[in-house]
PDB file of C-alpha atoms in Angstrom:
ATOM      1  CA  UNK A   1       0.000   0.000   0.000  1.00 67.00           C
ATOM      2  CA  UNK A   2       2.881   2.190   0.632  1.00 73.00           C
ATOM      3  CA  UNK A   3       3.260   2.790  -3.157  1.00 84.00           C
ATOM      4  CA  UNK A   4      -0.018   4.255  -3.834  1.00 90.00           C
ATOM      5  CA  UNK A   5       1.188   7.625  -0.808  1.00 91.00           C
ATOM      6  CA  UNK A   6       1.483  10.891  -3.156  1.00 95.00           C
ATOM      7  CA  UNK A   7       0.464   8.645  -6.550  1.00 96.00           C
ATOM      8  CA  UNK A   8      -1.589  10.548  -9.341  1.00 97.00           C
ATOM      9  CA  UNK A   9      -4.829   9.260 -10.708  1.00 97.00           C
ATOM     10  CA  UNK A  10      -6.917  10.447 -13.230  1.00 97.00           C
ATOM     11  CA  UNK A  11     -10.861  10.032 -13.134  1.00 97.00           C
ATOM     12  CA  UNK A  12     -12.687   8.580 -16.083  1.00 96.00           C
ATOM     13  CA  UNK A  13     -15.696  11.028 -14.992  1.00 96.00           C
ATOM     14  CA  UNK A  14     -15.215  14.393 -13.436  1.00 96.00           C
ATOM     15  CA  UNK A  15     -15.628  14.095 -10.138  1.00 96.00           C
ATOM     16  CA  UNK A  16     -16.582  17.756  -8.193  1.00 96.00           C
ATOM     17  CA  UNK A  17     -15.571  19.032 -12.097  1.00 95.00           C
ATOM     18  CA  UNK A  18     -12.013  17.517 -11.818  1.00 96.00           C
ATOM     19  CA  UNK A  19     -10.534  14.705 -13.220  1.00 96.00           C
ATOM     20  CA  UNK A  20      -6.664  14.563 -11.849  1.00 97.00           C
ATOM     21  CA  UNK A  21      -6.235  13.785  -7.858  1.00 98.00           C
ATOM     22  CA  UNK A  22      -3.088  12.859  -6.025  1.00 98.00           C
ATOM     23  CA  UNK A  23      -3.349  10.044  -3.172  1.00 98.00           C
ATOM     24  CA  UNK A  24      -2.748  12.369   0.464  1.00 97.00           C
ATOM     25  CA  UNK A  25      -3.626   9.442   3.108  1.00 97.00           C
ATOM     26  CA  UNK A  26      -4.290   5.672   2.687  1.00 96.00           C
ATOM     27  CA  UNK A  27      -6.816   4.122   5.432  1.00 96.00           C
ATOM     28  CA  UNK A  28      -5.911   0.343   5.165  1.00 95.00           C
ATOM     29  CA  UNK A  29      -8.688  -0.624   7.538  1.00 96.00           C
ATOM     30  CA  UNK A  30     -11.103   0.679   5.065  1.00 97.00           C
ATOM     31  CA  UNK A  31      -9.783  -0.439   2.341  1.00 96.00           C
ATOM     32  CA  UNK A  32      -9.818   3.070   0.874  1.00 97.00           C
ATOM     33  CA  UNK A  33      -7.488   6.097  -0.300  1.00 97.00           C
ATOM     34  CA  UNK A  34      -8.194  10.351   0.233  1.00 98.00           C
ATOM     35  CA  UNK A  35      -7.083  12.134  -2.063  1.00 98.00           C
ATOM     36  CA  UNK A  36      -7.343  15.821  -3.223  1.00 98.00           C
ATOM     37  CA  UNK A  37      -7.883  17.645  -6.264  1.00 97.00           C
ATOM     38  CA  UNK A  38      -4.192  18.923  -7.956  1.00 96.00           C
ATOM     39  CA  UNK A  39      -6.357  21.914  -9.366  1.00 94.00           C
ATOM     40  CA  UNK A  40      -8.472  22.788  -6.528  1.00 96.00           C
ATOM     41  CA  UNK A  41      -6.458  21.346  -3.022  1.00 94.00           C
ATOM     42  CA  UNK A  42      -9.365  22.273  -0.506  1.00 97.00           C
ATOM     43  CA  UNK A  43     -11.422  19.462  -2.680  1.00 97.00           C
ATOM     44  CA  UNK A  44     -10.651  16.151  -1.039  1.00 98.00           C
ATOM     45  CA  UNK A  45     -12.780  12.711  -1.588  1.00 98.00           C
ATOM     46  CA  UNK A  46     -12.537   9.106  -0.356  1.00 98.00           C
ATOM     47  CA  UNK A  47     -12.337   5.947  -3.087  1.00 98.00           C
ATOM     48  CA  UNK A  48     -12.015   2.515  -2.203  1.00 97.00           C
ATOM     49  CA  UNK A  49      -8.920  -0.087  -3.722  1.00 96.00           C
ATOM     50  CA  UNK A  50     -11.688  -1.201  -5.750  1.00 97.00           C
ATOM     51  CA  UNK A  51     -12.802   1.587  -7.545  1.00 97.00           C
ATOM     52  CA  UNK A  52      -9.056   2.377  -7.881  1.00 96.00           C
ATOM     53  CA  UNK A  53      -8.550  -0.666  -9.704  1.00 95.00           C
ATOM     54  CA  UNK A  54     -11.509  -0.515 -11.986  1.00 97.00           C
ATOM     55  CA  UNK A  55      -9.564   0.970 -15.215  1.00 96.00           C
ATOM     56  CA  UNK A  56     -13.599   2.288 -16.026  1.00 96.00           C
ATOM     57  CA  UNK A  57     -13.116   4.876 -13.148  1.00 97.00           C
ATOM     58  CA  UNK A  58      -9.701   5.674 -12.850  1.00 97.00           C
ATOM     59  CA  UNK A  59      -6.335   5.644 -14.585  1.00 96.00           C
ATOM     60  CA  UNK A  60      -3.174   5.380 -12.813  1.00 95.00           C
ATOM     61  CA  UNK A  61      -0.976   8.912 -13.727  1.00 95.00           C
ATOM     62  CA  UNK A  62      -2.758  11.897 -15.194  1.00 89.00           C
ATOM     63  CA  UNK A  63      -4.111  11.262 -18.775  1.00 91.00           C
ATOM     64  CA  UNK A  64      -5.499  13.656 -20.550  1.00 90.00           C
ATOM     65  CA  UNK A  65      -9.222  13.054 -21.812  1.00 83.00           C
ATOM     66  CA  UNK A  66     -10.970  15.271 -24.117  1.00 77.00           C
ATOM     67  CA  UNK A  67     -14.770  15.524 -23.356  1.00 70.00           C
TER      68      UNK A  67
END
């Protein structure tokens, strides 16, 4: 788990009308990751290993996508 501590995802779907986030804490009990928006810091969310690994909601690194 330590690997995923200040990685970059991108989302698939804006999420609060961002798409690129950077991994701030990992809660291992939870299963989950909170991470905050690179363009907008004060915008933080949760997301679970799961939805981290489904390539259909997020992309490891930030990828561009064009709407």
């Amino acid at each position: 788990m330590k690997h995923l501590k200040n990685s970059k995802w991108t989302a698939m779907k804006k999420i609060k009308n961002w798409r690129h986030y950077e991994v701030i804490n990992i809660f291992k009990k939870e299963k989950k990751v909170e991470m905050f928006s690179v363009c907008k810091k004060k915008i933080r969310i949760e997301v679970s290993f799961k939805d981290l690994k489904n390539q259909m909601k997020w992309q490891s690194g930030w990828v561009e996508i064009v709407d």
